[in-house]
mmCIF file of C-alpha atoms in Angstrom:
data_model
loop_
_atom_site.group_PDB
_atom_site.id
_atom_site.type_symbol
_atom_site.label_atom_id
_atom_site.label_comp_id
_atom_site.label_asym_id
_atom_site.label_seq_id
_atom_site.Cartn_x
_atom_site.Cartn_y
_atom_site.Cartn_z
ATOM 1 C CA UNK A 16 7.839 25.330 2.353
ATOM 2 C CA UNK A 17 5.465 27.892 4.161
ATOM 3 C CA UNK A 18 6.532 29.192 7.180
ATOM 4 C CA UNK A 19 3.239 27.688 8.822
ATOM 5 C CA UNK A 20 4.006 24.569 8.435
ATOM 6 C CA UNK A 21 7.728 25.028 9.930
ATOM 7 C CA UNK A 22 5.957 22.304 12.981
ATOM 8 C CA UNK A 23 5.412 19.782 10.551
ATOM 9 C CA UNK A 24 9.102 20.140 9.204
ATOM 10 C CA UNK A 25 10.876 20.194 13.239
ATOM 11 C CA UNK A 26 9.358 17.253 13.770
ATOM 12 C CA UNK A 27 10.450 15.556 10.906
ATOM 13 C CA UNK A 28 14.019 16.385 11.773
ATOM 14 C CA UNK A 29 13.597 15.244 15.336
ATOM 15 C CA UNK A 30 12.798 12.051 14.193
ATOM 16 C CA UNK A 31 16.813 11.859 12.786
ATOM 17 C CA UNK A 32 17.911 13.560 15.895
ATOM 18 C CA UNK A 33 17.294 11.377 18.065
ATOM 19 C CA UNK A 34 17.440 8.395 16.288
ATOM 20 C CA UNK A 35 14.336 7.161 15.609
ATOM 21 C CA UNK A 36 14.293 7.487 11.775
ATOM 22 C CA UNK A 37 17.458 6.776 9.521
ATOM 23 C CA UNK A 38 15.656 7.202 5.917
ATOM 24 C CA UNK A 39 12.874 8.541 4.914
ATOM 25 C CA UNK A 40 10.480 11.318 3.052
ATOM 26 C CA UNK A 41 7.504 13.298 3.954
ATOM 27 C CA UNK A 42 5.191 14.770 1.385
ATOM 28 C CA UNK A 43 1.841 16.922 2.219
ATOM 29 C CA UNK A 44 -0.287 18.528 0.007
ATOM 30 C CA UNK A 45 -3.204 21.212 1.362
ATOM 31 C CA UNK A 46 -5.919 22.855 -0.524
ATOM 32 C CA UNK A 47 -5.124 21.079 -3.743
ATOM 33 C CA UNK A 48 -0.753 21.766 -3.346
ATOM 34 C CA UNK A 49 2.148 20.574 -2.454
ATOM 35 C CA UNK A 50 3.126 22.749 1.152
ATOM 36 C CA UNK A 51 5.313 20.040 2.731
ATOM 37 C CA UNK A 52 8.373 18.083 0.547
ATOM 38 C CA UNK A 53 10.953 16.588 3.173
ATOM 39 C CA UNK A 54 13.645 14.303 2.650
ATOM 40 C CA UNK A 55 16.456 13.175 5.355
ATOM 41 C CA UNK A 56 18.747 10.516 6.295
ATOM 42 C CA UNK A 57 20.219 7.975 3.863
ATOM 43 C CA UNK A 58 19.560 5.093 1.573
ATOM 44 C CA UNK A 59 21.963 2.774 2.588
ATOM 45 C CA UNK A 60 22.833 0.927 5.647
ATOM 46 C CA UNK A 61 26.183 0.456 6.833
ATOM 47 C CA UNK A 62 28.040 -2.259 9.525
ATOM 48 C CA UNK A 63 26.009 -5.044 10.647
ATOM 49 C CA UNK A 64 24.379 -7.380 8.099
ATOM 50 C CA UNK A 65 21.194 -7.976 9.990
ATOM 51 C CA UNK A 66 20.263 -4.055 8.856
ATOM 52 C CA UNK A 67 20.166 -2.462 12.269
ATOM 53 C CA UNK A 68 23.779 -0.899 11.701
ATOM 54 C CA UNK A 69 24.038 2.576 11.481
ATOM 55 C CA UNK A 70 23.165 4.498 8.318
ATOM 56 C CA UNK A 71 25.299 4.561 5.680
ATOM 57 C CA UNK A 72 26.859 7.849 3.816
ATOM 58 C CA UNK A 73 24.310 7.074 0.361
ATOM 59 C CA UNK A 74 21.801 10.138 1.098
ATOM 60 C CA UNK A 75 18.438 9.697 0.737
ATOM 61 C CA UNK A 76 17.277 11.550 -2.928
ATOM 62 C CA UNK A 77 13.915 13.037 -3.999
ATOM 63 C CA UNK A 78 13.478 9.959 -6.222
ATOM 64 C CA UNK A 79 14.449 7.761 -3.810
ATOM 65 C CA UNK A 80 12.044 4.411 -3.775
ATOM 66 C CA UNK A 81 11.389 2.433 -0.940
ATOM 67 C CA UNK A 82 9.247 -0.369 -0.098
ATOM 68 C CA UNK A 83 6.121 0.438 1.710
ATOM 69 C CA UNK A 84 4.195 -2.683 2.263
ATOM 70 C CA UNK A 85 0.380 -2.491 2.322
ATOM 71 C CA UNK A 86 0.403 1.245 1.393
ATOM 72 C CA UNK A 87 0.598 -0.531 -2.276
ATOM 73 C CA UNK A 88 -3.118 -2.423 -1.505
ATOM 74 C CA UNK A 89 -4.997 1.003 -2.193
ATOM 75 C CA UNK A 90 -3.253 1.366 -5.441
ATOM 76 C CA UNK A 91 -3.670 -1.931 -6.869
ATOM 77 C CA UNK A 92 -7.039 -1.600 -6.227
ATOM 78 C CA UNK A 93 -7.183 1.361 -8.048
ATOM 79 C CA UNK A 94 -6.029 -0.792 -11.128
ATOM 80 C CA UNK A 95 -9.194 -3.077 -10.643
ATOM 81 C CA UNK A 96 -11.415 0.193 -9.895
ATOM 82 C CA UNK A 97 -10.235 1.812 -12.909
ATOM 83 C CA UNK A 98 -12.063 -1.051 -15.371
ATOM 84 C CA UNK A 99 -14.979 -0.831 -13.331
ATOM 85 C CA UNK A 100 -15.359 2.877 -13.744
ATOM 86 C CA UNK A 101 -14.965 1.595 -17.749
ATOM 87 C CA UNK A 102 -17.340 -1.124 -17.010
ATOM 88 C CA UNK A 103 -14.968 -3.869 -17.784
ATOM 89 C CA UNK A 104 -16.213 -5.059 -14.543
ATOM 90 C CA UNK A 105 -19.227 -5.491 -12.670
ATOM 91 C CA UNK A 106 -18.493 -5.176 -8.921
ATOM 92 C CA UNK A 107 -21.364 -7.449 -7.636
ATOM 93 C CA UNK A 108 -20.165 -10.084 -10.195
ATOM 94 C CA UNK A 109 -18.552 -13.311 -9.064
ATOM 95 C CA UNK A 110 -15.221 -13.503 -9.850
ATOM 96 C CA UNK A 111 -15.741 -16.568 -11.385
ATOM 97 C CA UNK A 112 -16.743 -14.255 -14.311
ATOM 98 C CA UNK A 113 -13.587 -13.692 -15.475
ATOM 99 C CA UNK A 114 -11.730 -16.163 -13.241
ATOM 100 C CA UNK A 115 -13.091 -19.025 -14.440
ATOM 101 C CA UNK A 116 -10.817 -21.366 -12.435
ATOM 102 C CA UNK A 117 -11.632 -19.329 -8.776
ATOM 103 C CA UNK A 118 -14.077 -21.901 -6.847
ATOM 104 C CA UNK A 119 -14.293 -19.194 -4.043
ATOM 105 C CA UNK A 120 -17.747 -17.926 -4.435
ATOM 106 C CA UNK A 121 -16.901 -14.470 -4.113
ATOM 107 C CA UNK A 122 -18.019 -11.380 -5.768
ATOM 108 C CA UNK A 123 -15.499 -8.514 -7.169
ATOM 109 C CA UNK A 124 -16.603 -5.846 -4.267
ATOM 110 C CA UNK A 125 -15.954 -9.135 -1.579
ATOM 111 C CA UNK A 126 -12.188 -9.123 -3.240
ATOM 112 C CA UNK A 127 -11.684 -5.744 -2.984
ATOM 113 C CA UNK A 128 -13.097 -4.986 0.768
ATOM 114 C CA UNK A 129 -10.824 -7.761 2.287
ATOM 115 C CA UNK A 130 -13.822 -10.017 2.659
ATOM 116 C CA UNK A 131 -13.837 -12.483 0.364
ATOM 117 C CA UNK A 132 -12.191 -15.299 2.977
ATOM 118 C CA UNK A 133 -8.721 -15.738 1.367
ATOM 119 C CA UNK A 134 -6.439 -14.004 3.756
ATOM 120 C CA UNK A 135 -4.021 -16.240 3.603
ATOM 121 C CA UNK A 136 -1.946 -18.513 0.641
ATOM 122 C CA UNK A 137 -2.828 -22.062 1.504
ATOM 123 C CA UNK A 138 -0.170 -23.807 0.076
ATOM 124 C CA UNK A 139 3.692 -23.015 2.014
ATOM 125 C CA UNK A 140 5.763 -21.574 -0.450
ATOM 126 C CA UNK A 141 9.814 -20.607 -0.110
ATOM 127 C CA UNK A 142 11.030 -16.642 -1.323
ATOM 128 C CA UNK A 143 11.391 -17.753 -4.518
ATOM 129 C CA UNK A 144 7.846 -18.260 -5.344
ATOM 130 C CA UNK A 145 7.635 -14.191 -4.694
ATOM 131 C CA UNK A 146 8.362 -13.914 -8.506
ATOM 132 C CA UNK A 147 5.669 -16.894 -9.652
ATOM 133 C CA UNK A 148 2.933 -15.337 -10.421
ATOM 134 C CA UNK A 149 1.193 -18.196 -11.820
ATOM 135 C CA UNK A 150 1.469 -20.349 -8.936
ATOM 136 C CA UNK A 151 0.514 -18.178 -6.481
ATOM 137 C CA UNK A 152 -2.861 -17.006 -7.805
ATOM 138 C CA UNK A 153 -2.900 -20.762 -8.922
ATOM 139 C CA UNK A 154 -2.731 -21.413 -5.434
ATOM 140 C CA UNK A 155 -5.663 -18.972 -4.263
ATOM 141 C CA UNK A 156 -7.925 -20.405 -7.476
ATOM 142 C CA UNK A 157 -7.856 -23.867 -5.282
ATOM 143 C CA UNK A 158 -8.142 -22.812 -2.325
ATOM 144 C CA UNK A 159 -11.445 -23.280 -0.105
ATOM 145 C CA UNK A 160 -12.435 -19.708 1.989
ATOM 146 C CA UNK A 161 -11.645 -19.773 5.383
ATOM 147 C CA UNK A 162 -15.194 -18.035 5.693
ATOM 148 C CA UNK A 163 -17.945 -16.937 3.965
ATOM 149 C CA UNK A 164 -17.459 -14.184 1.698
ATOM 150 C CA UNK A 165 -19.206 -11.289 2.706
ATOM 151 C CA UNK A 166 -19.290 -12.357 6.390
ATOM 152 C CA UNK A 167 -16.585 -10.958 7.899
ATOM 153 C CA UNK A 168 -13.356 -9.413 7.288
ATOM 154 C CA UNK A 169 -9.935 -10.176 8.027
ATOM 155 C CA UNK A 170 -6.952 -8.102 5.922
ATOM 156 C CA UNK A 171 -5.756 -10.376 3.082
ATOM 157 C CA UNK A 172 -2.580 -9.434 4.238
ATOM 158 C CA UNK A 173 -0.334 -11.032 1.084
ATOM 159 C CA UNK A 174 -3.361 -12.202 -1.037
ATOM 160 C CA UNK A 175 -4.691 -8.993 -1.812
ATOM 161 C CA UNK A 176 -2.727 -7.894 -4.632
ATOM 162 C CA UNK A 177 -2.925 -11.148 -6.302
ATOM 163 C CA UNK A 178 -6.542 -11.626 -5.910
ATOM 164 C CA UNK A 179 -7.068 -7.777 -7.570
ATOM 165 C CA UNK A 180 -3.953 -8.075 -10.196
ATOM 166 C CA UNK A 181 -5.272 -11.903 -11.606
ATOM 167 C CA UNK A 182 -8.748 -10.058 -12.120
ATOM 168 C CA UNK A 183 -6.793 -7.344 -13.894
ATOM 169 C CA UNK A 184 -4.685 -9.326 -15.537
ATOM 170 C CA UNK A 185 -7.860 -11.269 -16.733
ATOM 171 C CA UNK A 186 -10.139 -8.230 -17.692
ATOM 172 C CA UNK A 187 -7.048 -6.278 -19.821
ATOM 173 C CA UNK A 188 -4.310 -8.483 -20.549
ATOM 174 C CA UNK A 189 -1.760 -6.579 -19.085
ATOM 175 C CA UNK A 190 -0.157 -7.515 -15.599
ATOM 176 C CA UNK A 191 -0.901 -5.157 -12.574
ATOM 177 C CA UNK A 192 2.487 -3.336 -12.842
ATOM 178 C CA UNK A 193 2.310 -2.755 -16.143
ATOM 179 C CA UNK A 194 -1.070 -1.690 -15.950
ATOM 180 C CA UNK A 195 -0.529 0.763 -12.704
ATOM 181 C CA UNK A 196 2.637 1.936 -14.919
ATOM 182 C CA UNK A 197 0.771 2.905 -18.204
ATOM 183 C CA UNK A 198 -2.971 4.019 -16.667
ATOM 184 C CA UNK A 199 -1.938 5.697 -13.675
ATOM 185 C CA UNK A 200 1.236 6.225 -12.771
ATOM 186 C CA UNK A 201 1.831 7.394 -16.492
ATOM 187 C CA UNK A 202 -1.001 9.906 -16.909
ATOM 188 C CA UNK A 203 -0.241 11.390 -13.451
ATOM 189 C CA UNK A 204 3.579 11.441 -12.969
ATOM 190 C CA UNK A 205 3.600 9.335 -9.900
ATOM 191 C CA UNK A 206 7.185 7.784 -8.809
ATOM 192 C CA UNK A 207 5.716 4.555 -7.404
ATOM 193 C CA UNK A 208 5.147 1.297 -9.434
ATOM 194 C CA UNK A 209 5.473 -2.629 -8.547
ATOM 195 C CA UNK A 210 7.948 -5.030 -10.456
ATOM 196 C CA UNK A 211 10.682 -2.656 -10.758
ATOM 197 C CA UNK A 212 13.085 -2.393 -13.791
ATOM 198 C CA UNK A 213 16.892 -2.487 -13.088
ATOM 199 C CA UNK A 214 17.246 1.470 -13.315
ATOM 200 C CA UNK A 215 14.681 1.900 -10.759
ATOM 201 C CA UNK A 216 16.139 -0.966 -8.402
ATOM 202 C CA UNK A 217 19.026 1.474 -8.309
ATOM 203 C CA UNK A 218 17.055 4.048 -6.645
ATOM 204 C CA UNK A 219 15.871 1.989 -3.779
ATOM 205 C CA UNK A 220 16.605 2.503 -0.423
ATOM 206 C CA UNK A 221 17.902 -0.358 1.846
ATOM 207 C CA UNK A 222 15.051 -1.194 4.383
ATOM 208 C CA UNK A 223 16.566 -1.849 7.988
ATOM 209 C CA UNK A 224 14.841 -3.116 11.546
ATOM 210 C CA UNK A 225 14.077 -0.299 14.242
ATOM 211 C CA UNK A 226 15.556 -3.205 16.319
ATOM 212 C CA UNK A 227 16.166 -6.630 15.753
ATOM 213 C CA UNK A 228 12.817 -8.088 17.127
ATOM 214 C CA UNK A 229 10.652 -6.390 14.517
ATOM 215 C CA UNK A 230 10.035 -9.542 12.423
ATOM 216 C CA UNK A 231 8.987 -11.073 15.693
ATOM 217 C CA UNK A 232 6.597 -8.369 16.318
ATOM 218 C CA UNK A 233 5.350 -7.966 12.935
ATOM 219 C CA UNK A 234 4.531 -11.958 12.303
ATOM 220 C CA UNK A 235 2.329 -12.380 15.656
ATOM 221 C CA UNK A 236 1.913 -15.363 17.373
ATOM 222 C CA UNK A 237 3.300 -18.775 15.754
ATOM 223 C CA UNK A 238 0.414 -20.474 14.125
ATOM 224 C CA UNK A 239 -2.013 -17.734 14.187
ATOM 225 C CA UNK A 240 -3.964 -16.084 11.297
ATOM 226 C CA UNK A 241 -1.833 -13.234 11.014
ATOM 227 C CA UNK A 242 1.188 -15.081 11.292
ATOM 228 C CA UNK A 243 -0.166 -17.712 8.361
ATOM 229 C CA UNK A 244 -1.447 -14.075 6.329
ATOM 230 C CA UNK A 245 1.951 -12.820 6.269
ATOM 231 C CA UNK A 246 4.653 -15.390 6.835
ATOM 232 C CA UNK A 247 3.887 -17.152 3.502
ATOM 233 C CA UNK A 248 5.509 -16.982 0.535
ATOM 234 C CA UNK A 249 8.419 -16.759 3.433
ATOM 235 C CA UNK A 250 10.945 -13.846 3.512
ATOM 236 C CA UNK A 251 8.466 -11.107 3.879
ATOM 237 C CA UNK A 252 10.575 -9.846 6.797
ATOM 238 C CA UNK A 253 13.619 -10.888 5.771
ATOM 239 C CA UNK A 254 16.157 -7.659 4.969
ATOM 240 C CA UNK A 255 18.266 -10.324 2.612
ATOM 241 C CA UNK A 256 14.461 -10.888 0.653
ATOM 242 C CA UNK A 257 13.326 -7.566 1.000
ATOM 243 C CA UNK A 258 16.959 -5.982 -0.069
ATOM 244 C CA UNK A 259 17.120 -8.153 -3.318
ATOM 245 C CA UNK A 260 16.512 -8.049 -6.884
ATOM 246 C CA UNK A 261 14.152 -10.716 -6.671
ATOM 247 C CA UNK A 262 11.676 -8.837 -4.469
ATOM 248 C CA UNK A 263 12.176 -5.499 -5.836
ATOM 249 C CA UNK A 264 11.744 -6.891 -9.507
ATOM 250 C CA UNK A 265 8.696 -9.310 -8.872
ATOM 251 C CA UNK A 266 4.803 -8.093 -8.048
ATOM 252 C CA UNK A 267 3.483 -8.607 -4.928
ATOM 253 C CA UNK A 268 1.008 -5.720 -5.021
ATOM 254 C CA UNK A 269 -0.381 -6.261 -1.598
ATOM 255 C CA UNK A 270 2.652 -5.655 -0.283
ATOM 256 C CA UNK A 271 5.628 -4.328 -2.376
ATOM 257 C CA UNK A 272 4.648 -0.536 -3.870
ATOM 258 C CA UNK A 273 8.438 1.225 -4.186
ATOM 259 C CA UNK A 274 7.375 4.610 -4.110
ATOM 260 C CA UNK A 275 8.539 7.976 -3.305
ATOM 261 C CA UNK A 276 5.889 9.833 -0.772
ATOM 262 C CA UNK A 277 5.550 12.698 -3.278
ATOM 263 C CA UNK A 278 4.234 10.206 -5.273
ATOM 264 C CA UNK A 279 1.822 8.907 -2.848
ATOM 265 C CA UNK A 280 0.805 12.415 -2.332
ATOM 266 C CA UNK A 281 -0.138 13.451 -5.556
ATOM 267 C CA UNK A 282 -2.414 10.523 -5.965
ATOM 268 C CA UNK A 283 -4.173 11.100 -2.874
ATOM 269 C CA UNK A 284 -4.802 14.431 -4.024
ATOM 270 C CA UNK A 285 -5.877 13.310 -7.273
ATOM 271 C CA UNK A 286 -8.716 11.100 -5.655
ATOM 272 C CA UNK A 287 -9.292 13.879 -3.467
ATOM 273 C CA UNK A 288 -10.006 16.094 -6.465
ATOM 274 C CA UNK A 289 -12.557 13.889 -7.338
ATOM 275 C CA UNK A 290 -10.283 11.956 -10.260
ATOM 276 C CA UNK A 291 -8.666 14.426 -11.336
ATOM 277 C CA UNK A 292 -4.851 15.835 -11.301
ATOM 278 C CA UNK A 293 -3.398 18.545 -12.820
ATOM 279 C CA UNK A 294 -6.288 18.294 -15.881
ATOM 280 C CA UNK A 295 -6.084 14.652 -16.362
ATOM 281 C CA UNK A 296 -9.050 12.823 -15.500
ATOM 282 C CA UNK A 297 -8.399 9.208 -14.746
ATOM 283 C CA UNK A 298 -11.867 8.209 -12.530
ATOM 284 C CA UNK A 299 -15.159 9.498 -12.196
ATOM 285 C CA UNK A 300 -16.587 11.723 -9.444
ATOM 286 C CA UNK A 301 -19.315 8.528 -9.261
ATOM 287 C CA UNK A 302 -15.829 5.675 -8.514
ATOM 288 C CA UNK A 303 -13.722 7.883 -6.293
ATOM 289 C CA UNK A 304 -16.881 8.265 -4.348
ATOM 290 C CA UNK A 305 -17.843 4.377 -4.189
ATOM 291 C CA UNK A 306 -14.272 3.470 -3.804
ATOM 292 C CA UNK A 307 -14.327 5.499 -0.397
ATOM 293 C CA UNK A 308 -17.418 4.898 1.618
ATOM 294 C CA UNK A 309 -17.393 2.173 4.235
ATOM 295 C CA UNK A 310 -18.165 -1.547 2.656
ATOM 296 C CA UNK A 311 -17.923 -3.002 5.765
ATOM 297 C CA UNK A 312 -17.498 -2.315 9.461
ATOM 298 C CA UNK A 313 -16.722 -4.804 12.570
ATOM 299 C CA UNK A 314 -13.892 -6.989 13.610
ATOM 300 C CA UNK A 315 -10.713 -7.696 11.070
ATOM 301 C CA UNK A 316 -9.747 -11.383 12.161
ATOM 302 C CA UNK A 317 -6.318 -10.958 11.332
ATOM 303 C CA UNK A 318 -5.418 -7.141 12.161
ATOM 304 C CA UNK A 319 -7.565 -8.567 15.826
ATOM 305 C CA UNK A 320 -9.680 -5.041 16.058
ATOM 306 C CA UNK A 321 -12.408 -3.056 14.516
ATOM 307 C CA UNK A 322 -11.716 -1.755 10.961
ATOM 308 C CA UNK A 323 -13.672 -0.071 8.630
ATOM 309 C CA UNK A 324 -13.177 -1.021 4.643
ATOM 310 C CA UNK A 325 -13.777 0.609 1.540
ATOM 311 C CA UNK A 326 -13.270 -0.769 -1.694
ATOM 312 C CA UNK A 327 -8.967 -1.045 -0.818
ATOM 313 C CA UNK A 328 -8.721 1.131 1.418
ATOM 314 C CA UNK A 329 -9.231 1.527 5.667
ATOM 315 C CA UNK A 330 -11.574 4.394 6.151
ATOM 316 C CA UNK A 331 -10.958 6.254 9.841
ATOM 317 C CA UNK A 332 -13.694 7.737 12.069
ATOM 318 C CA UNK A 333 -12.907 11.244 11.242
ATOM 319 C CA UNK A 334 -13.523 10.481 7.705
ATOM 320 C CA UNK A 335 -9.848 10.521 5.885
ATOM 321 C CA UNK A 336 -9.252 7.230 3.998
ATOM 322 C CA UNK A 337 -6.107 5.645 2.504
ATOM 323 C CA UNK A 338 -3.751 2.860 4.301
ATOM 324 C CA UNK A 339 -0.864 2.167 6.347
ATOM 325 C CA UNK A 340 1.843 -0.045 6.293
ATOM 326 C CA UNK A 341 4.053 -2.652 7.905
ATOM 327 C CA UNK A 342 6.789 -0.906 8.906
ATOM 328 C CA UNK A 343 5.777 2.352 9.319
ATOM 329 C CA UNK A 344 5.012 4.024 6.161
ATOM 330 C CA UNK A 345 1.652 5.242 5.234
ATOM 331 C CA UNK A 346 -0.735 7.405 3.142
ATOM 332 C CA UNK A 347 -3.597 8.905 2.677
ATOM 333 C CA UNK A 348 -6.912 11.810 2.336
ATOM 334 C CA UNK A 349 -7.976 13.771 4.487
ATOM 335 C CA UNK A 350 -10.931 15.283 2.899
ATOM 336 C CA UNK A 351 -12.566 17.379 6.250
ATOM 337 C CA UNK A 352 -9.444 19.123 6.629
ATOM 338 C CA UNK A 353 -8.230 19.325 2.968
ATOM 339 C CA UNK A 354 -4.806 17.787 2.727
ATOM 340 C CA UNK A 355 -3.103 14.624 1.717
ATOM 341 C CA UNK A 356 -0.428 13.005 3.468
ATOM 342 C CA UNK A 357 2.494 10.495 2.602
ATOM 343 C CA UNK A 358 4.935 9.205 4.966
ATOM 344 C CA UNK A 359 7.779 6.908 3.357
ATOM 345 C CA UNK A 360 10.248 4.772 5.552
ATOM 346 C CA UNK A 361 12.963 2.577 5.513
ATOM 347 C CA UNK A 362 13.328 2.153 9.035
ATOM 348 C CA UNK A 363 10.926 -0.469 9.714
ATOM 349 C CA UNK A 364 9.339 0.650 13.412
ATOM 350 C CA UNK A 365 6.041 0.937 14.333
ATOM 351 C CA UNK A 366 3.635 4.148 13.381
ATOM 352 C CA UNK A 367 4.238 6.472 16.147
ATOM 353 C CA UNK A 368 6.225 8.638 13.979
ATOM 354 C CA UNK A 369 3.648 9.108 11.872
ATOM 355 C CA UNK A 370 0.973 9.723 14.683
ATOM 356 C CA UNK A 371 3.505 12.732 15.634
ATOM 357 C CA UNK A 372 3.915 14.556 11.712
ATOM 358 C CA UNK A 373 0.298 14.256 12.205
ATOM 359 C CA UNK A 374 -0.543 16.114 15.131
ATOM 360 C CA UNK A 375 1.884 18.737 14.242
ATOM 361 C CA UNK A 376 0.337 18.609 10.927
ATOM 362 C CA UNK A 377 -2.820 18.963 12.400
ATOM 363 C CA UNK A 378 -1.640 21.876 15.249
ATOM 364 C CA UNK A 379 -1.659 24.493 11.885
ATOM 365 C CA UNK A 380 -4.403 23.790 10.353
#
C-alpha cells in the first residue's frame, strides 16, 4: 500500500483496537488501481451462541465471503441492466412483457428504481421459504401495489432481487446467480456471487451483532413498513438463519451478495471505467451512464428520508453512486474524486465505521 494512504489503513486498525470491528476487509481503488487491500480480525465467532461472543481464532482470509445485505441490490440489477444494454429488454416496458403472470402495472425502469409499489412480500412466510424461489416471486405476481408505480419510492427492501432475478430469469433462462456467476462475475474475476456452492460456504465468515439489540434496531417499529419490508420471509436477522446453509446456498439477491470487498471494488471500478475492466467490456458507455443518473428523487417510505435512485443504486449529493447495507457494509463510485470503495463486515453495527475510512480516505486525496 502507498505510504499516502497509511490514514486510511490506521483507521482501519483502530476499528479492531478498540473493539468496534471483529471481521472485516477494506478494498480501495484510485485512478483506475487497487491502493488500499486490508484485511483484519477473524471469521469465526467464539462463546456465546447469540453471536456477540468474542471473536474466534479462524482469521479472516483474502477470500473470505461475507454477507453484505443490500450491497447485493446494485449487482443484481446489473444482471437485468446487462440484457437491456443487449436489448433483451425494453426499460419502459411493462413487466407484464415477459412476466406474464405480474398484475402490478409496472414498467422495467419502475422495478429497478425501487418504485414500482412492492416493497414488501404480502403473503407471511417462515425461513424456509428463503430457498423457494417459486413461491416467493409467485407471491409478488399476486400481489396488489401498495402505490402507484412511478409515484413514489420506498426501498423494496427483500423484494428487490426477486422482482429483477424473475425478469432475468424470464428474459435468459438462467437464474440470477447463475447468471451474475457466468456474465459478470466470470468475465471480471469478482469473488462475490448469490446461492453459494458448498466450497464457497466454507469461506464465509460468521456474521455476529455489534450488540444484542441490533435486530431490534434494524426491523423498526412493529407493524410498520419497514418492519413488514424486511421481517418477511422471517429470519433475516436471525444469526442461526443468516449462519446456515440454507441462507448462504439460496438467492435472495436483494439481500444476500457473499462477497469479498476486493471484489466489490473491482466492479465499481469497472462501471467507473465506463464498462470496462482490465480489457473486458461487459456494458456500454451509453448503460453505465443511464444506470447512474437520478430516476427519482423525494421521500423513500420505508428508509423514512429523502433518497435519490438510479436504476439499483442510491446516488449521493456529491455525485458517487453505489449502496449500503444492513449491517454496515457498503460500496461504491466515486467518480469526482476518482476512486472506488468497498467496505465488508461481519460485525453487524451501524455505518459509522465506514463514515470514518471515508474521511480519512478523503483527508489524502
Amino acid at each position: 500500500m502507498h505510504a499516502r494512504f497509511g490514514p486510511v489503513r490506521d483507521c482501519f486498525h483502530d476499528l479492531f483496537a478498540n473493539g468496534r470491528e471483529t471481521g472485516a476487509g477494506l478494498t480501495v481503488w484510485y485512478d483506475g488501481q487497487p491502493v488500499v487491500d486490508l484485511i483484519g480480525g477473524s471469521r469465526a465467532t467464539a462463546g456465546a451462541d447469540d453471536g456477540t461472543g468474542p471473536a474466534g481464532g479462524d482469521p479472516w482470509r483474502p477470500d473470505t465471503l461475507v454477507n453484505v445485505y443490500s450491497v447485493g441490490k446494485p449487482v443484481a440489477a446489473l444482471c437485468l441492466l446487462m440484457l437491456v444494454d443487449r436489448e433483451w429488454v425494453d426499460l419502459d416496458a411493462p413487466a407484464t412483457r415477459y412476466w406474464p403472470e405480474f398484475r402490478t402495472p409496472a414498467t422495467v425502469r419502475q422495478m429497478l428504481s425501487h418504485t414500482a409499489g412492492l416493497p414488501a412480500f404480502p403473503v407471511p412466510r417462515p425461513a424456509t421459504a428463503i430457498a423457494d424461489w417459486a413461491l416467493l416471486a409467485g407471491d409478488l405476481a399476486a400481489a396488489d401495489p401498495e402505490w402507484t408505480p412511478g409515484s413514489v419510492a420506498g426501498e423494496h427492501a427483500w423484494t428487490y432481487g426477486h422482482l429483477v432475478g424473475e425478469l432475468v430469469r424470464r428474459v435468459d433462462g438462467r437464474s440470477v446467480g447463475r447468471f451474475l456467476a457466468e456474465e459478470i462475475a466470470g468475465p471480471w474475476r469478482l469473488d462475490l456471487g448469490f446461492g453459494l456452492s458448498e466450497a464457497d460456504q466454507r469461506r464465509c465468515a460468521d456474521l455476529r451483532y455489534g450488540d444484542p439489540d441490533w435486530p431490534t434496531r434494524a426491523l423498526g417499529e412493529p407493524g410498520s413498513l419497514r418492519a413488514r419490508a424486511m421481517g418477511n420471509p422471517a429470519g433475516g436477522q436471525d444469526l442461526a438463519v443468516l449462519n446456515s446453509p440454507l441462507w448462504r446456498g439460496a438467492e435472495m439477491p436483494a439481500v444476500n451478495l457473499h462477497a469479498t470487498a476486493s471484489g466489490l471494488a473491482r466492479l465499481y471500478s469497472g462501471l467507473l471505467a465506463g464498462g470496462v475492466l482490465d480489457g473486458v467490456r461487459l456494458f456500454s458507455p451509453e448503460l453505465v451512464a443511464e444506470a447512474t443518473r437520478v430516476e427519482y428523487d423525494g421521500p423513500d417510505l420505508v428508509l423514512d428520508r429523502p433518497v435519490q435512485w438510479t436504476l439499483g443504486m442510491q446516488r449521493e449529493p456529491d455525485g458517487s453512486w453505489g449502496m449500503g447495507g444492513l449491517g454496515g457494509s457498503s460500496s461504491w463510485a466515486d467518480p469526482e474524486r476518482g476512486y472506488t470503495f468497498a467496505y465488508v463486515t461481519a460485525q453487524l453495527a451501524e455505518h459509522d465505521r465506514v463514515d470514518e475510512l471515508v474521511e480519512a480516505l478523503h483527508s489524502v486525496l
